């Protein structure tokens, strides 16, 4: 069974989304990581907790909260 055009469109969309997401996170994440590594600010704990949320919460829960 040969894949049809819809299959290739889904793969292309996935690759494009992964590329854009990686670029955005690189631009945002690198300065935040640098700041967290070098700061002594009282906000360091709060920002660190927000950054760690995607690791703690399953992606489906975050997606559900975004929908709600």
mmCIF file of N, CA and C in Angstrom:
data_model
loop_
_atom_site.group_PDB
_atom_site.id
_atom_site.type_symbol
_atom_site.label_atom_id
_atom_site.label_comp_id
_atom_site.label_asym_id
_atom_site.label_seq_id
_atom_site.Cartn_x
_atom_site.Cartn_y
_atom_site.Cartn_z
ATOM 1 N N UNK A 1 0.844 -1.178 0.000
ATOM 2 C CA UNK A 1 0.000 0.000 0.000
ATOM 3 C C UNK A 1 0.890 1.241 0.000
ATOM 4 N N UNK A 2 0.710 2.094 -0.973
ATOM 5 C CA UNK A 2 1.509 3.300 -1.119
ATOM 6 C C UNK A 2 0.933 4.434 -0.276
ATOM 7 N N UNK A 3 1.814 5.210 0.354
ATOM 8 C CA UNK A 3 1.307 6.379 1.080
ATOM 9 C C UNK A 3 0.790 7.427 0.098
ATOM 10 N N UNK A 4 -0.268 8.108 0.493
ATOM 11 C CA UNK A 4 -0.825 9.127 -0.393
ATOM 12 C C UNK A 4 -0.325 10.522 -0.001
ATOM 13 N N UNK A 5 -0.808 11.522 -0.688
ATOM 14 C CA UNK A 5 -0.338 12.891 -0.489
ATOM 15 C C UNK A 5 -0.637 13.395 0.925
ATOM 16 N N UNK A 6 -1.721 12.943 1.515
ATOM 17 C CA UNK A 6 -2.065 13.381 2.869
ATOM 18 C C UNK A 6 -1.029 12.910 3.882
ATOM 19 N N UNK A 7 -0.477 11.725 3.660
ATOM 20 C CA UNK A 7 0.559 11.223 4.566
ATOM 21 C C UNK A 7 1.803 12.107 4.497
ATOM 22 N N UNK A 8 2.203 12.469 3.295
ATOM 23 C CA UNK A 8 3.375 13.321 3.133
ATOM 24 C C UNK A 8 3.111 14.728 3.661
ATOM 25 N N UNK A 9 1.894 15.206 3.527
ATOM 26 C CA UNK A 9 1.549 16.529 4.056
ATOM 27 C C UNK A 9 1.648 16.533 5.583
ATOM 28 N N UNK A 10 1.219 15.466 6.216
ATOM 29 C CA UNK A 10 1.301 15.368 7.672
ATOM 30 C C UNK A 10 2.760 15.318 8.127
ATOM 31 N N UNK A 11 3.586 14.574 7.403
ATOM 32 C CA UNK A 11 5.008 14.492 7.751
ATOM 33 C C UNK A 11 5.670 15.861 7.563
ATOM 34 N N UNK A 12 5.347 16.537 6.476
ATOM 35 C CA UNK A 12 5.921 17.865 6.212
ATOM 36 C C UNK A 12 5.505 18.855 7.288
ATOM 37 N N UNK A 13 4.235 18.840 7.663
ATOM 38 C CA UNK A 13 3.747 19.732 8.702
ATOM 39 C C UNK A 13 4.465 19.467 10.023
ATOM 40 N N UNK A 14 4.653 18.208 10.354
ATOM 41 C CA UNK A 14 5.343 17.842 11.584
ATOM 42 C C UNK A 14 6.783 18.347 11.573
ATOM 43 N N UNK A 15 7.479 18.173 10.470
ATOM 44 C CA UNK A 15 8.859 18.642 10.373
ATOM 45 C C UNK A 15 8.954 20.166 10.436
ATOM 46 N N UNK A 16 8.025 20.857 9.779
ATOM 47 C CA UNK A 16 8.020 22.321 9.837
ATOM 48 C C UNK A 16 7.753 22.820 11.261
ATOM 49 N N UNK A 17 6.781 22.212 11.929
ATOM 50 C CA UNK A 17 6.463 22.608 13.296
ATOM 51 C C UNK A 17 7.631 22.334 14.230
ATOM 52 N N UNK A 18 8.287 21.203 14.069
ATOM 53 C CA UNK A 18 9.447 20.880 14.907
ATOM 54 C C UNK A 18 10.582 21.866 14.676
ATOM 55 N N UNK A 19 10.791 22.275 13.438
ATOM 56 C CA UNK A 19 11.854 23.232 13.124
ATOM 57 C C UNK A 19 11.571 24.602 13.737
ATOM 58 N N UNK A 20 10.351 25.083 13.563
ATOM 59 C CA UNK A 20 9.977 26.395 14.111
ATOM 60 C C UNK A 20 10.037 26.361 15.637
ATOM 61 N N UNK A 21 9.530 25.309 16.246
ATOM 62 C CA UNK A 21 9.542 25.200 17.696
ATOM 63 C C UNK A 21 10.964 25.176 18.232
ATOM 64 N N UNK A 22 11.848 24.438 17.584
ATOM 65 C CA UNK A 22 13.245 24.382 18.008
ATOM 66 C C UNK A 22 13.895 25.754 17.914
ATOM 67 N N UNK A 23 13.644 26.466 16.836
ATOM 68 C CA UNK A 23 14.231 27.798 16.673
ATOM 69 C C UNK A 23 13.718 28.772 17.733
ATOM 70 N N UNK A 24 12.419 28.755 17.986
ATOM 71 C CA UNK A 24 11.839 29.663 18.979
ATOM 72 C C UNK A 24 12.382 29.348 20.372
ATOM 73 N N UNK A 25 12.435 28.078 20.721
ATOM 74 C CA UNK A 25 12.933 27.701 22.040
ATOM 75 C C UNK A 25 14.418 27.995 22.193
ATOM 76 N N UNK A 26 15.165 27.900 21.121
ATOM 77 C CA UNK A 26 16.585 28.248 21.175
ATOM 78 C C UNK A 26 16.756 29.737 21.448
ATOM 79 N N UNK A 27 15.961 30.554 20.774
ATOM 80 C CA UNK A 27 16.058 32.007 20.943
ATOM 81 C C UNK A 27 15.598 32.430 22.343
ATOM 82 N N UNK A 28 14.561 31.804 22.860
ATOM 83 C CA UNK A 28 14.037 32.171 24.179
ATOM 84 C C UNK A 28 14.785 31.446 25.297
ATOM 85 N N UNK A 29 15.064 30.182 25.102
ATOM 86 C CA UNK A 29 15.635 29.354 26.164
ATOM 87 C C UNK A 29 17.072 29.665 26.516
ATOM 88 N N UNK A 30 17.875 30.041 25.535
ATOM 89 C CA UNK A 30 19.282 30.310 25.810
ATOM 90 C C UNK A 30 19.469 31.510 26.748
ATOM 91 N N UNK A 31 18.813 32.643 26.486
ATOM 92 C CA UNK A 31 18.960 33.756 27.451
ATOM 93 C C UNK A 31 18.384 33.438 28.835
ATOM 94 N N UNK A 32 17.283 32.710 28.880
ATOM 95 C CA UNK A 32 16.706 32.356 30.182
ATOM 96 C C UNK A 32 17.653 31.434 30.941
ATOM 97 N N UNK A 33 18.237 30.466 30.263
ATOM 98 C CA UNK A 33 19.190 29.565 30.910
ATOM 99 C C UNK A 33 20.420 30.326 31.394
ATOM 100 N N UNK A 34 20.906 31.257 30.583
ATOM 101 C CA UNK A 34 22.059 32.060 30.983
ATOM 102 C C UNK A 34 21.720 32.869 32.225
ATOM 103 N N UNK A 35 20.532 33.495 32.228
ATOM 104 C CA UNK A 35 20.111 34.301 33.372
ATOM 105 C C UNK A 35 19.978 33.448 34.630
ATOM 106 N N UNK A 36 19.366 32.261 34.492
ATOM 107 C CA UNK A 36 19.203 31.385 35.648
ATOM 108 C C UNK A 36 20.552 30.919 36.199
ATOM 109 N N UNK A 37 21.515 30.700 35.324
ATOM 110 C CA UNK A 37 22.821 30.233 35.765
ATOM 111 C C UNK A 37 23.626 31.326 36.456
ATOM 112 N N UNK A 38 23.393 32.574 36.129
ATOM 113 C CA UNK A 38 24.256 33.656 36.615
ATOM 114 C C UNK A 38 23.607 34.596 37.620
ATOM 115 N N UNK A 39 22.302 34.536 37.797
ATOM 116 C CA UNK A 39 21.633 35.528 38.643
ATOM 117 C C UNK A 39 21.586 35.101 40.104
ATOM 118 N N UNK A 40 21.432 36.093 40.928
ATOM 119 C CA UNK A 40 21.190 35.862 42.343
ATOM 120 C C UNK A 40 19.846 36.457 42.744
ATOM 121 N N UNK A 41 19.021 36.727 41.755
ATOM 122 C CA UNK A 41 17.742 37.394 41.962
ATOM 123 C C UNK A 41 16.792 36.533 42.793
ATOM 124 N N UNK A 42 15.883 37.207 43.451
ATOM 125 C CA UNK A 42 14.879 36.473 44.231
ATOM 126 C C UNK A 42 13.858 35.789 43.322
ATOM 127 N N UNK A 43 13.820 36.166 42.045
ATOM 128 C CA UNK A 43 12.894 35.562 41.083
ATOM 129 C C UNK A 43 13.447 34.278 40.477
ATOM 130 N N UNK A 44 14.671 33.922 40.796
ATOM 131 C CA UNK A 44 15.297 32.748 40.210
ATOM 132 C C UNK A 44 14.487 31.473 40.484
ATOM 133 N N UNK A 45 13.992 31.320 41.690
ATOM 134 C CA UNK A 45 13.200 30.138 42.032
ATOM 135 C C UNK A 45 11.892 30.055 41.267
ATOM 136 N N UNK A 46 11.233 31.190 41.120
ATOM 137 C CA UNK A 46 9.956 31.222 40.402
ATOM 138 C C UNK A 46 10.169 30.914 38.918
ATOM 139 N N UNK A 47 11.159 31.581 38.317
ATOM 140 C CA UNK A 47 11.434 31.353 36.896
ATOM 141 C C UNK A 47 11.890 29.915 36.670
ATOM 142 N N UNK A 48 12.719 29.395 37.556
ATOM 143 C CA UNK A 48 13.159 27.997 37.445
ATOM 144 C C UNK A 48 11.996 27.022 37.539
ATOM 145 N N UNK A 49 11.034 27.309 38.412
ATOM 146 C CA UNK A 49 9.853 26.449 38.535
ATOM 147 C C UNK A 49 9.003 26.490 37.270
ATOM 148 N N UNK A 50 8.828 27.680 36.696
ATOM 149 C CA UNK A 50 8.041 27.806 35.462
ATOM 150 C C UNK A 50 8.728 27.074 34.313
ATOM 151 N N UNK A 51 10.049 27.182 34.244
ATOM 152 C CA UNK A 51 10.800 26.495 33.194
ATOM 153 C C UNK A 51 10.688 24.979 33.351
ATOM 154 N N UNK A 52 10.625 24.488 34.578
ATOM 155 C CA UNK A 52 10.566 23.044 34.829
ATOM 156 C C UNK A 52 9.162 22.461 34.693
ATOM 157 N N UNK A 53 8.142 23.287 34.598
ATOM 158 C CA UNK A 53 6.762 22.779 34.521
ATOM 159 C C UNK A 53 6.530 21.765 33.394
ATOM 160 N N UNK A 54 7.022 21.991 32.182
ATOM 161 C CA UNK A 54 6.784 20.990 31.137
ATOM 162 C C UNK A 54 7.409 19.624 31.445
ATOM 163 N N UNK A 55 8.445 19.601 32.268
ATOM 164 C CA UNK A 55 9.042 18.323 32.649
ATOM 165 C C UNK A 55 8.222 17.622 33.730
ATOM 166 N N UNK A 56 7.546 18.420 34.550
ATOM 167 C CA UNK A 56 6.794 17.871 35.672
ATOM 168 C C UNK A 56 5.390 17.456 35.250
ATOM 169 N N UNK A 57 4.737 18.316 34.496
ATOM 170 C CA UNK A 57 3.372 18.030 34.054
ATOM 171 C C UNK A 57 3.401 17.308 32.714
ATOM 172 N N UNK A 58 2.563 16.301 32.551
ATOM 173 C CA UNK A 58 2.491 15.641 31.245
ATOM 174 C C UNK A 58 1.994 16.619 30.178
ATOM 175 N N UNK A 59 2.490 16.487 28.956
ATOM 176 C CA UNK A 59 2.062 17.392 27.884
ATOM 177 C C UNK A 59 0.550 17.398 27.657
ATOM 178 N N UNK A 60 -0.127 16.294 27.898
ATOM 179 C CA UNK A 60 -1.578 16.277 27.691
ATOM 180 C C UNK A 60 -2.290 17.173 28.689
ATOM 181 N N UNK A 61 -1.786 17.249 29.917
ATOM 182 C CA UNK A 61 -2.399 18.113 30.923
ATOM 183 C C UNK A 61 -2.203 19.565 30.529
ATOM 184 N N UNK A 62 -1.012 19.915 30.067
ATOM 185 C CA UNK A 62 -0.755 21.286 29.631
ATOM 186 C C UNK A 62 -1.638 21.636 28.437
ATOM 187 N N UNK A 63 -1.782 20.730 27.491
ATOM 188 C CA UNK A 63 -2.650 20.949 26.341
ATOM 189 C C UNK A 63 -4.105 21.150 26.768
ATOM 190 N N UNK A 64 -4.540 20.355 27.732
ATOM 191 C CA UNK A 64 -5.909 20.502 28.243
ATOM 192 C C UNK A 64 -6.106 21.881 28.875
ATOM 193 N N UNK A 65 -5.140 22.329 29.680
ATOM 194 C CA UNK A 65 -5.253 23.638 30.316
ATOM 195 C C UNK A 65 -5.247 24.754 29.271
ATOM 196 N N UNK A 66 -4.476 24.588 28.213
ATOM 197 C CA UNK A 66 -4.475 25.597 27.160
ATOM 198 C C UNK A 66 -5.826 25.661 26.454
ATOM 199 N N UNK A 67 -6.468 24.513 26.287
ATOM 200 C CA UNK A 67 -7.783 24.493 25.652
ATOM 201 C C UNK A 67 -8.852 25.113 26.537
ATOM 202 N N UNK A 68 -8.739 24.871 27.832
ATOM 203 C CA UNK A 68 -9.728 25.407 28.772
ATOM 204 C C UNK A 68 -9.487 26.879 28.917
#
